[in-house]
Coordinates of C-alpha atoms and ligand atoms in Angstrom, one line a residue:
Chain O
M1 CA 13.2 16.1 -46.6
L2 CA 10.3 15.0 -46.8
A3 CA 9.6 16.0 -50.3
S4 CA 12.1 13.4 -51.5
Y5 CA 9.9 10.5 -50.0
P6 CA 8.0 8.6 -52.4
P7 CA 3.9 9.6 -52.6
A8 CA 2.5 6.5 -51.0
L9 CA 5.1 7.3 -47.8
M10 CA 4.2 11.4 -48.4
A11 CA 0.4 10.5 -48.3
F12 CA 1.2 8.3 -44.9
F13 CA 2.4 11.7 -43.3
G14 CA 0.0 14.1 -44.4
D15 CA -1.4 15.9 -47.5
V16 CA 1.6 16.7 -49.4
M17 CA -0.3 19.6 -51.6
T18 CA -0.8 21.6 -47.8
M19 CA 2.8 21.0 -46.2
N20 CA 3.7 24.7 -47.2
T21 CA 0.5 26.0 -45.6
P22 CA 1.0 26.6 -41.8
Q23 CA -1.6 23.8 -41.1
G24 CA -0.2 21.4 -43.4
Y25 CA 3.6 21.7 -41.7
F26 CA 1.7 22.1 -38.4
G27 CA 0.0 18.9 -39.0
V28 CA 3.0 16.7 -40.3
Y29 CA 5.3 17.5 -37.7
Y30 CA 3.6 18.2 -34.8
A31 CA -0.2 16.4 -34.8
S32 CA 1.2 13.4 -35.9
Y33 CA 4.2 12.8 -34.1
M34 CA 3.5 14.7 -30.7
P35 CA 0.4 12.7 -29.7
L36 CA 2.5 9.7 -30.3
I37 CA 5.6 10.5 -28.6
V38 CA 4.0 12.5 -25.6
G39 CA 1.5 10.0 -25.9
I40 CA 3.6 7.2 -24.8
F41 CA 4.9 9.1 -22.0
V42 CA 1.1 9.9 -20.9
C43 CA -0.1 6.1 -21.0
S44 CA 2.9 4.9 -18.7
A45 CA 2.4 7.7 -16.5
A46 CA -1.0 7.4 -16.3
A47 CA -1.0 3.7 -15.9
G48 CA 1.4 4.0 -12.5
L49 CA -0.2 6.4 -11.5
L50 CA -1.9 5.0 -8.5
A51 CA -1.2 1.1 -9.8
G52 CA 2.3 1.9 -9.8
D53 CA 2.3 3.1 -6.3
E54 CA 0.2 0.2 -5.3
E55 CA 3.1 -2.3 -6.7
R56 CA 5.6 -0.6 -4.5
G57 CA 3.6 -0.9 -1.7
T58 CA 3.5 3.0 -0.8
L59 CA -0.3 3.7 -1.5
D60 CA -0.9 1.0 1.5
L61 CA 1.0 4.0 3.8
A62 CA -0.4 7.0 1.8
L63 CA -3.9 6.1 2.3
A64 CA -3.7 5.4 5.8
H65 CA -3.7 9.4 6.2
P66 CA -6.9 11.5 5.7
V67 CA -6.9 11.7 2.2
G68 CA -9.8 10.1 0.4
R69 CA -9.6 7.9 -2.2
T70 CA -11.8 10.7 -4.5
A71 CA -9.2 13.4 -3.9
L72 CA -6.2 11.2 -4.3
F73 CA -7.4 10.0 -7.7
W74 CA -8.6 13.3 -9.3
G75 CA -5.7 14.7 -7.6
R76 CA -3.3 12.6 -9.6
W77 CA -5.2 13.1 -12.9
L78 CA -5.1 16.8 -12.3
A79 CA -1.5 16.4 -11.7
L80 CA -0.7 14.6 -14.9
M81 CA -3.2 16.6 -17.1
V82 CA -1.4 19.6 -16.0
A83 CA 2.0 18.0 -16.5
T84 CA 1.2 17.1 -20.1
G85 CA -0.2 20.5 -20.6
L86 CA 3.1 21.8 -19.4
I87 CA 4.8 19.4 -22.1
L88 CA 2.5 20.8 -25.1
L89 CA 3.0 24.8 -23.5
L90 CA 6.9 24.4 -24.1
A91 CA 6.4 23.2 -27.6
W92 CA 3.9 25.8 -28.5
L93 CA 6.5 28.6 -27.1
G94 CA 8.9 27.0 -29.2
W95 CA 6.9 27.8 -32.2
A96 CA 5.9 30.9 -31.1
V97 CA 8.9 32.7 -31.0
T98 CA 10.1 31.4 -33.8
L99 CA 6.9 32.5 -35.5
P100 CA 7.7 36.2 -36.4
F101 CA 10.7 34.6 -38.6
T102 CA 8.6 32.7 -40.9
D103 CA 6.3 33.6 -43.4
F104 CA 3.3 31.6 -42.2
D105 CA 0.4 33.5 -41.6
V106 CA -1.0 32.4 -38.2
S107 CA -1.6 33.9 -34.6
A108 CA 0.2 32.3 -31.6
V109 CA -2.9 32.3 -30.0
N110 CA -4.5 30.4 -33.2
L111 CA -1.2 28.2 -32.5
L112 CA -2.0 27.8 -29.1
L113 CA -5.6 26.9 -29.6
G114 CA -4.1 24.0 -32.4
Y115 CA -2.6 22.0 -29.0
L116 CA -6.3 21.7 -27.8
P117 CA -7.4 18.8 -29.6
M118 CA -3.6 17.0 -29.1
W119 CA -4.1 17.6 -25.2
A120 CA -7.8 15.9 -25.2
M121 CA -6.4 13.2 -27.2
L122 CA -3.5 12.6 -24.6
G123 CA -6.1 12.9 -22.3
L124 CA -8.3 10.4 -23.7
F125 CA -5.2 7.7 -23.6
G126 CA -4.4 8.6 -20.5
A127 CA -7.6 7.9 -19.5
L128 CA -7.5 4.6 -21.0
A129 CA -4.5 3.4 -19.5
L130 CA -5.4 4.4 -16.2
L131 CA -8.9 2.2 -16.3
L132 CA -7.0 -0.4 -18.3
S133 CA -4.4 -0.4 -14.8
M134 CA -7.5 -0.9 -12.3
V135 CA -8.7 -3.9 -14.6
L136 CA -5.1 -5.4 -15.6
P137 CA -2.8 -7.3 -13.1
S138 CA -0.3 -4.6 -13.3
A139 CA 0.9 -1.1 -14.3
R140 CA 3.0 -2.6 -16.9
L141 CA 0.2 -4.2 -18.7
A142 CA -2.1 -1.5 -18.7
A143 CA 0.6 0.7 -20.0
T144 CA 1.8 -1.3 -22.6
T145 CA -1.4 -2.0 -23.8
A146 CA -2.9 1.2 -23.9
G147 CA 0.4 2.3 -25.7
A148 CA -0.2 -0.3 -28.3
L149 CA -3.4 0.9 -28.8
L150 CA -2.1 4.3 -29.5
V151 CA 0.8 3.3 -31.9
G152 CA -2.0 1.2 -33.6
N153 CA -4.3 4.2 -34.0
W154 CA -1.4 6.2 -35.1
L155 CA -0.3 3.8 -37.8
L156 CA -4.3 3.3 -38.9
S157 CA -4.3 7.0 -39.0
G158 CA -1.5 7.2 -41.6
L159 CA -2.2 4.3 -43.8
A160 CA -6.0 5.1 -44.1
A161 CA -4.7 7.9 -46.6
L162 CA -4.0 5.1 -48.8
N163 CA -7.2 3.1 -48.7
D164 CA -10.9 3.5 -48.0
N165 CA -11.4 0.5 -46.0
L166 CA -9.0 1.4 -43.8
Q167 CA -10.5 4.9 -43.5
L168 CA -13.9 3.6 -42.7
A169 CA -12.2 1.6 -39.9
L170 CA -9.9 4.7 -38.6
D171 CA -13.4 6.4 -38.3
L172 CA -14.4 3.9 -35.6
T173 CA -11.3 5.1 -33.2
P174 CA -10.6 8.0 -31.5
W175 CA -8.0 9.5 -33.9
A176 CA -11.1 10.3 -36.1
L177 CA -11.9 12.8 -33.5
F178 CA -8.8 14.1 -33.9
Q179 CA -8.4 17.1 -35.7
G180 CA -4.6 17.5 -36.6
G181 CA -3.0 20.9 -37.9
E182 CA -6.2 22.1 -39.5
A183 CA -7.2 23.2 -35.5
I184 CA -4.9 26.2 -35.9
V185 CA -6.8 27.3 -38.7
A186 CA -10.4 26.6 -37.5
L187 CA -10.7 24.9 -34.1
A188 CA -13.6 22.0 -34.4
W189 CA -15.1 22.0 -30.9
G190 CA -17.5 19.3 -31.5
P191 CA -15.0 16.7 -32.0
L192 CA -12.7 18.1 -29.2
L193 CA -15.8 17.7 -26.7
A194 CA -16.5 14.5 -27.9
L195 CA -12.5 13.7 -27.0
K196 CA -12.9 15.1 -23.4
G197 CA -16.5 13.6 -22.7
S198 CA -14.9 10.1 -23.7
A199 CA -12.1 10.9 -21.4
V200 CA -14.2 11.8 -18.3
A201 CA -16.5 8.7 -19.3
L202 CA -12.9 6.5 -18.7
L203 CA -12.2 8.2 -15.8
A204 CA -15.3 7.8 -14.0
L205 CA -15.5 4.1 -14.3
A206 CA -11.5 4.0 -13.3
W207 CA -12.6 6.1 -10.3
W208 CA -15.7 4.2 -9.6
L209 CA -13.2 0.8 -10.0
F210 CA -10.7 2.6 -7.7
L211 CA -13.3 3.5 -5.0
R212 CA -13.9 -0.3 -4.6
R213 CA -10.5 -1.8 -4.9
D214 CA -8.7 -3.5 -2.0
I215 CA -5.4 -1.7 -2.2
R216 CA -2.7 -4.3 -2.2
V217 CA 0.5 -3.9 0.0
G218 CA 2.7 -4.6 -2.8
G219 CA 3.5 -6.5 -6.2
E220 CA 1.3 -7.1 -9.2
R221 CA -1.7 -8.7 -9.0
S222 CA -2.5 -12.3 -10.5
W223 CA -4.7 -13.3 -13.5
S224 CA -8.2 -14.2 -12.1
L225 CA -11.6 -13.6 -13.1
R226 CA -12.7 -13.8 -9.6
G227 CA -10.1 -10.8 -9.1
L228 CA -11.6 -9.0 -12.3
R229 CA -15.1 -9.4 -11.0
R230 CA -13.7 -8.4 -7.6
A231 CA -11.6 -5.8 -9.1
Chain G
M1 CA -22.2 11.1 26.8
A2 CA -20.8 7.8 27.1
T3 CA -17.5 7.3 24.7
Q4 CA -17.4 5.1 22.1
P5 CA -14.9 2.3 22.2
A6 CA -11.9 2.4 20.4
L7 CA -12.8 -0.7 18.6
S8 CA -15.7 -2.5 17.9
I9 CA -15.8 -5.6 15.8
H10 CA -18.4 -8.0 14.9
G11 CA -18.6 -10.9 12.6
L12 CA -15.8 -9.6 10.4
T13 CA -15.1 -11.6 7.2
K14 CA -12.8 -11.3 4.1
A15 CA -11.4 -13.9 1.6
Y16 CA -9.2 -13.4 -0.8
G17 CA -10.4 -15.6 -3.7
N18 CA -11.2 -18.9 -2.0
V19 CA -8.9 -17.9 0.9
A20 CA -11.1 -17.2 3.8
A21 CA -8.9 -14.9 5.8
L22 CA -11.3 -14.0 8.5
R23 CA -14.4 -16.1 9.0
G24 CA -16.0 -14.2 11.7
V25 CA -13.9 -12.0 14.1
D26 CA -15.6 -10.1 16.8
L27 CA -13.3 -7.7 19.4
E28 CA -14.0 -4.8 21.5
V29 CA -11.2 -3.1 22.5
G30 CA -12.0 0.0 25.0
R31 CA -10.4 3.7 25.1
G32 CA -7.0 3.7 26.8
E33 CA -6.1 0.3 26.5
L34 CA -3.2 -1.2 25.8
F35 CA -4.1 -4.2 23.5
G36 CA -1.9 -7.5 21.8
F37 CA -3.2 -8.7 19.2
L38 CA -1.7 -12.3 19.1
G39 CA -1.6 -14.9 16.3
P40 CA 0.5 -17.0 13.9
N41 CA 1.4 -16.3 10.4
G42 CA -1.3 -16.1 8.4
A43 CA -4.0 -16.0 10.9
G44 CA -5.5 -12.5 10.0
K45 CA -4.0 -9.8 11.8
T46 CA -2.9 -8.0 8.8
T47 CA -6.3 -8.2 7.2
T48 CA -8.4 -7.3 10.3
I49 CA -6.1 -4.0 11.0
R50 CA -6.4 -3.2 7.0
C51 CA -10.3 -3.5 7.2
L52 CA -10.3 -1.0 10.3
L53 CA -8.7 1.8 7.6
D54 CA -10.9 1.0 4.8
L55 CA -7.6 0.1 2.8
I56 CA -9.4 -3.7 1.9
R57 CA -13.6 -4.2 2.6
P58 CA -14.6 -7.0 4.0
D59 CA -16.9 -9.1 3.0
G60 CA -19.5 -9.3 5.7
G61 CA -19.8 -8.1 9.2
Q62 CA -18.9 -4.8 10.8
A63 CA -16.1 -2.5 12.1
R64 CA -16.7 0.4 14.0
V65 CA -13.3 2.7 15.0
L66 CA -13.7 5.5 16.9
G67 CA -17.5 5.0 17.1
L68 CA -16.9 6.0 13.5
D69 CA -17.7 3.5 10.1
P70 CA -14.1 3.1 8.6
R71 CA -16.2 2.7 5.1
A72 CA -18.4 5.8 5.5
D73 CA -16.2 7.7 7.3
A74 CA -13.0 6.7 6.0
V75 CA -10.9 10.5 6.4
A76 CA -12.2 11.0 9.5
V77 CA -11.2 7.8 11.0
R78 CA -7.7 8.2 9.3
A79 CA -7.2 11.6 10.6
R80 CA -7.6 10.2 14.2
V81 CA -5.3 6.9 13.8
G82 CA -1.9 6.4 13.5
Y83 CA -1.0 3.2 11.6
L84 CA 2.1 1.1 11.3
P85 CA 1.8 -1.5 8.4
G86 CA 3.1 -4.7 8.5
E87 CA 4.8 -4.7 5.3
L88 CA 6.2 -1.3 5.3
S89 CA 7.5 0.4 1.7
I90 CA 8.4 4.3 1.9
E91 CA 9.3 6.1 -1.1
P92 CA 12.8 5.2 -1.0
N93 CA 14.1 8.0 -3.4
Q94 CA 14.1 10.7 -0.2
T95 CA 15.6 11.2 3.1
A96 CA 13.8 10.0 6.3
E97 CA 13.2 13.5 7.2
R98 CA 11.5 14.5 3.6
A99 CA 9.2 11.4 3.8
L100 CA 8.3 12.2 7.5
R101 CA 7.8 15.7 6.2
Y102 CA 5.4 14.6 3.5
F103 CA 3.4 12.0 6.0
A104 CA 3.3 15.3 8.2
Q105 CA 1.6 17.5 5.5
L106 CA -0.9 15.2 4.6
R107 CA -2.4 15.3 8.7
G108 CA -1.9 19.1 8.4
G109 CA 1.4 19.3 10.5
V110 CA 2.8 17.9 13.1
E111 CA 4.9 19.3 16.1
W112 CA 8.5 18.7 14.7
A113 CA 10.3 18.8 18.4
F114 CA 8.5 15.5 18.4
V115 CA 9.4 14.1 15.9
R116 CA 13.1 15.1 16.7
E117 CA 12.7 13.7 20.0
L118 CA 11.3 10.2 18.8
A119 CA 14.2 10.2 16.2
G120 CA 16.5 10.5 18.7
R121 CA 15.1 7.9 21.0
L122 CA 15.1 5.4 18.4
Q123 CA 18.6 6.4 17.3
L124 CA 17.5 7.1 13.6
D125 CA 19.4 9.6 11.5
L126 CA 16.6 11.3 9.7
R127 CA 19.2 13.0 6.5
A128 CA 19.6 9.1 5.9
P129 CA 17.9 8.4 2.6
I130 CA 15.6 5.8 2.9
K131 CA 16.9 3.6 0.5
N132 CA 20.2 2.9 2.0
M133 CA 18.5 2.3 5.1
S134 CA 18.4 -1.2 6.9
K135 CA 15.2 -2.9 7.5
G136 CA 15.0 -1.7 11.1
N137 CA 15.7 1.5 10.1
K138 CA 13.2 1.8 7.9
Q139 CA 11.4 0.3 10.6
K140 CA 12.0 3.2 12.8
V141 CA 10.6 5.6 10.3
G142 CA 7.5 3.9 10.2
V143 CA 6.9 3.8 13.9
V144 CA 8.1 7.4 14.3
Q145 CA 5.2 8.1 11.6
A146 CA 2.7 5.9 13.3
L147 CA 3.2 8.1 16.5
M148 CA 4.2 11.7 15.5
A149 CA 0.5 13.2 15.4
R150 CA 0.0 11.9 18.8
P151 CA -3.2 10.1 17.6
E152 CA -5.7 8.9 19.9
L153 CA -5.5 5.7 18.4
L154 CA -2.9 3.3 17.2
L155 CA -3.0 0.6 14.8
L156 CA 0.3 -1.2 14.8
D157 CA 1.0 -3.9 12.9
E158 CA 4.4 -5.8 14.4
P159 CA 5.7 -2.9 15.3
T160 CA 8.8 -4.1 16.7
S161 CA 9.7 -6.2 13.7
G162 CA 13.1 -6.1 12.2
L163 CA 14.1 -4.0 15.7
D164 CA 16.9 -5.1 17.9
P165 CA 15.9 -5.9 21.4
L166 CA 17.2 -2.7 22.9
M167 CA 15.2 -0.6 20.5
Q168 CA 11.9 -3.5 20.5
Q169 CA 12.0 -1.8 24.6
E170 CA 12.5 1.7 23.7
V171 CA 9.3 1.0 21.1
Y172 CA 7.4 -0.3 24.2
R173 CA 8.6 2.8 26.6
L174 CA 7.4 4.6 23.7
L175 CA 3.8 2.6 23.1
G176 CA 3.6 2.9 27.4
E177 CA 3.9 6.9 27.0
A178 CA 1.1 6.7 24.3
Q179 CA -1.0 5.5 26.7
A180 CA -0.3 7.4 29.5
G181 CA -1.0 10.2 27.2
G182 CA -4.6 9.2 26.7
A183 CA -3.8 7.3 23.3
T184 CA -5.7 3.6 22.8
V185 CA -2.6 1.2 21.5
F186 CA -3.8 -1.9 19.6
F187 CA -0.6 -4.0 17.9
S188 CA -0.3 -7.2 16.4
S189 CA 2.4 -9.9 17.1
H190 CA 3.5 -13.2 17.3
I191 CA 5.8 -13.0 19.7
I192 CA 4.0 -14.2 23.0
S193 CA 6.7 -12.5 25.6
E194 CA 6.3 -8.9 24.2
V195 CA 2.7 -9.4 24.3
E196 CA 2.8 -10.5 27.9
A197 CA 5.5 -7.9 28.6
I198 CA 3.6 -4.5 27.5
A199 CA -0.3 -5.5 27.0
E200 CA -2.9 -5.4 29.5
R201 CA -5.4 -7.7 27.3
V202 CA -4.5 -10.0 24.5
A203 CA -7.0 -11.3 22.0
I204 CA -5.8 -14.4 20.2
I205 CA -6.4 -14.7 16.7
R206 CA -6.2 -18.3 14.6
D207 CA -7.6 -19.0 11.2
G208 CA -9.5 -16.0 11.1
R209 CA -11.0 -16.2 14.2
I210 CA -10.9 -14.5 17.8
A211 CA -9.9 -17.9 19.8
E212 CA -9.9 -15.8 23.1
T213 CA -9.6 -12.7 24.9
L214 CA -7.6 -12.7 27.7
D215 CA -5.0 -11.5 30.5
P216 CA -1.5 -11.7 29.4
H217 CA -0.3 -13.3 32.4
D218 CA -2.9 -16.2 31.5
L219 CA -0.9 -16.9 28.9
L220 CA 2.0 -17.6 31.0
R221 CA 0.3 -19.7 33.4
R222 CA -0.8 -21.9 30.8
S223 CA 1.9 -21.9 28.7
V224 CA 4.2 -25.1 28.7
R225 CA 8.1 -24.7 28.9
R226 CA 10.7 -27.3 28.0
V227 CA 13.4 -27.5 30.6
R228 CA 16.4 -29.0 29.8
V229 CA 18.3 -30.2 32.7
R230 CA 22.0 -31.1 32.9
L231 CA 23.0 -32.8 36.1
R232 CA 26.2 -34.5 37.5
E233 CA 24.9 -37.7 37.6
P234 CA 22.0 -39.5 36.3
L235 CA 18.3 -39.1 38.6
P236 CA 17.3 -42.0 40.9
E237 CA 14.4 -43.1 40.0
G238 CA 11.3 -41.3 41.0
A239 CA 13.0 -38.5 42.2
L240 CA 10.3 -35.9 40.4
V241 CA 7.0 -38.2 41.2
G242 CA 4.6 -35.5 42.1
V243 CA 6.3 -32.5 40.5
L244 CA 2.8 -32.3 39.6
N245 CA 3.0 -29.5 36.5
A246 CA 6.3 -31.3 34.9
T247 CA 5.2 -34.1 32.6
D248 CA 6.9 -35.8 29.5
I249 CA 10.1 -36.7 31.3
Q250 CA 12.9 -37.8 28.6
R251 CA 16.3 -39.3 30.1
D252 CA 19.4 -39.9 28.6
G253 CA 21.9 -40.3 31.4
A254 CA 22.2 -37.7 33.4
N255 CA 20.5 -35.6 30.9
L256 CA 16.5 -34.5 31.4
L257 CA 14.1 -32.8 29.4
V258 CA 10.9 -31.8 31.1
Q259 CA 7.9 -30.4 29.9
V260 CA 6.9 -27.9 32.6
E261 CA 3.1 -26.3 32.2
G262 CA 3.0 -22.9 34.6
E263 CA 4.7 -21.8 37.3
M264 CA 8.4 -23.1 38.1
D265 CA 8.5 -23.6 41.4
A266 CA 7.8 -26.8 41.9
L267 CA 10.3 -28.0 39.5
I268 CA 13.1 -26.0 40.7
K269 CA 12.6 -27.2 44.6
A270 CA 12.4 -30.5 43.2
L271 CA 15.5 -30.2 41.8
A272 CA 17.4 -28.7 44.6
A273 CA 18.1 -32.1 46.4
Y274 CA 20.4 -32.6 43.4
P275 CA 23.8 -31.5 41.6
V276 CA 22.5 -29.6 38.6
I277 CA 25.6 -28.7 36.1
D278 CA 22.8 -26.2 34.1
L279 CA 19.5 -25.3 33.4
E280 CA 17.7 -24.1 29.8
T281 CA 13.9 -23.1 29.3
E282 CA 12.7 -22.8 26.2
R283 CA 9.8 -20.8 25.5
P284 CA 7.5 -22.4 23.2
T285 CA 6.5 -20.5 19.9
L286 CA 2.9 -19.6 19.4
E287 CA 2.3 -22.2 17.1
E288 CA 3.3 -24.7 19.9
V289 CA 0.9 -23.3 22.6
F290 CA -1.8 -23.5 20.0
L291 CA -1.1 -27.0 19.5
T292 CA -1.0 -28.1 23.1
H293 CA -3.7 -25.5 24.4
Y294 CA -6.1 -25.5 21.9
V295 CA -5.9 -29.1 20.1
E296 CA -6.2 -31.0 23.4
N297 CA -8.9 -28.7 24.7
Ligands
ATP301 N1 -3.5 -10.2 -1.1 C1 -3.9 -11.7 -0.4 N2 -4.4 -12.7 -1.4 C2 -4.3 -14.2 -1.2 N3 -4.3 -14.0 -0.1 C3 -3.9 -13.5 1.0 C4 -3.7 -12.3 0.9 N4 -3.4 -11.4 2.1 C5 -3.5 -12.4 2.8 N5 -4.0 -13.6 2.4 C6 -4.5 -14.6 3.2 O1 -5.0 -14.4 4.4 C7 -4.5 -15.1 5.5 C8 -4.2 -14.0 6.4 O2 -3.7 -13.1 6.2 P1 -2.8 -11.9 7.0 O3 -2.1 -11.6 6.2 O4 -4.2 -11.2 7.6 O5 -1.9 -12.7 8.5 P2 -1.3 -12.0 9.2 O6 -2.1 -12.6 10.7 O7 -1.2 -10.8 9.2 O8 0.2 -12.9 9.8 P3 1.9 -13.0 9.5 O9 2.0 -13.0 11.0 O10 2.3 -13.3 8.8 O11 1.7 -11.0 9.1 C9 -3.4 -16.1 5.2 O12 -3.5 -16.9 5.1 C10 -2.6 -15.3 4.1 O13 -2.3 -15.8 3.0
MG302 MG1 0.5 -9.7 8.9

C-alpha cells in the first residue's frame, strides 16, 4: 500500500529504501504512528493526573487523608508510566509472536529495546503535559497544548525529510533525540538518556509547583498573572 | 507534659488575588471541646479550615493543629484529623462502600463494623452508587468518612448542610458521642440555632476576623427576635410601655410586630392580659444579628 504513494509522501513516512528491513518497517509503522497515537492518550492522562481531580473537586478530600503531596505526585506519575509501558508491551507482544513467521532477522529482545525510545518520548510529552497542567488554568488546555506540540513535532519530523531548513528546526525539538526504527538494531543510549533527563527536569518543576499549590475545591482556574505567580 | 491545644491559630491571613479572605484570625480550641465556628457566607470559615489541613497556604500568621505545624507535618496532622469538606466531591462512579473502603485504606484501615453502624444510624445505603445519590445522602457519606477512623480532632465544614432535620439531629448526637469518646470537635455553621444547640463555645468570624468568642447562650441572650402577634382587638395605647426589652412596635389594627431582645418573659406576661389569637417568633439570620449587634456597637 505504501509503495503506491508518490515519492514525496513516502519521504514523509520514512526512508523508502529501508522499508524491507526490520528497522525500516518498524520505523514506518510503529516508531512514527505509535508515539503519536499513544502520545495523545498520555498527554491527556498526564494533564488530568492531578489537575483533573482538582477540577472535579475530589483532590480536596483525597489530600485531607494521610497522603503527602510528594507521594501522590510521584505515585500517580509512576502509575501512568506503568500503564504506558503496558500498552507498549502489548504492542511488542503482538510483534514478538509474529516474528518467527517473517523473514526479519531481529530478536524479540532487540525489538523490545526498540520500544525504549518511544517510552522515553511518551514520558517526555507526558511530563510536559503534567507541567502545563500546573501552570495553565485547566487540565483540558494543558492536554490540548501538549498534544498540539506533539502533533506539530511529529509533522515536522515527517516534513524535515523534504527540506533542509526544516531539518535544522527539527534538530531543536525532542524528536531529534528520538531514535525511530534504528533502535531495534543499535539502541543509542545517549539520546535515550537525554530524553529521560529532560522528562525528569520537567517533572521536578511540576512537582515543585504542585507542592506550593493551593488546592481548589473544584472548577478551572482563571487566567491571571497573579494566579500564575502564585501557582 | 501539658497537652497542646487542639487548635491554636495566630494572626492567620490569606488572600485570593485581591480578595482578602482572612485578615488575621486568632483562635484557640482546647482538647475535648465541642466548638462552633459561626459566620455568614464568605466570612472565611472554609478558608480557615482548609489552611489547617495544608490544602491551601496562608500568607501570614501561624497555625498549630494538635501541636503540629500543618505545613511541615501535613501527613501527621491529617492522620489524626477527620475532615468533612464544605463542598464535598466524591468520585461518582462507585458505590458508597467502595468510596469509604478507599478512604479507609488511605488511613491504613478502620473498624468496618463502626462504618456500618454510622451508615445505619444515618440511614445511608452503602451499596448505592454515589452518582445516583441526593445531596443529603452524599453528605452522609462525607460525615461517615470523617468519623469512621475515630480521629482525635474533627474539622467539619457545615456538617449538616443538605440534611433533613431528623438527620441533623442524628449528626448532632454523633458529634456529641465523638466528644464523649475524647475527640475534639470543631464545626463551622452559619445557623445560630444549630451552634446554640450543640456547641459549648462559639467563635464568630466575620470578614476574615474573629469578632468574638463566647458561650452560645449569650448568643440567645443578645439576639433580637421579631414577634408577630395577632389579637382579637387592637391593643390599648400604652399597653406595652414598661416592657423594657421590647422595641420597635409596629401596629396595624389588631396586628402587632414587636422586636424583642433577650428573654421573652416580660412580653408574654404583658400580653397575657389581652386576647391573643396567634403569636409567631422569627429567629433573625446571622447577618441580621451582626447588623443589630456589631454595627450598633
Ligand atoms: N478560590 C477562591 N478564589 C477567590 N476567592 C475566594 C476563593 N475561595 C474563597 N474566596 C473568597 O474568600 C472569602 C472567604 O470564603 P470562604 O469560602 O472561606 O467563606 P465561608 O465562610 O466558608 O462561606 P460559606 O458560608 O459561604 O461557605 C469569600 O469572600 C470568598 O468569595
Ligand atoms: Mg464555606
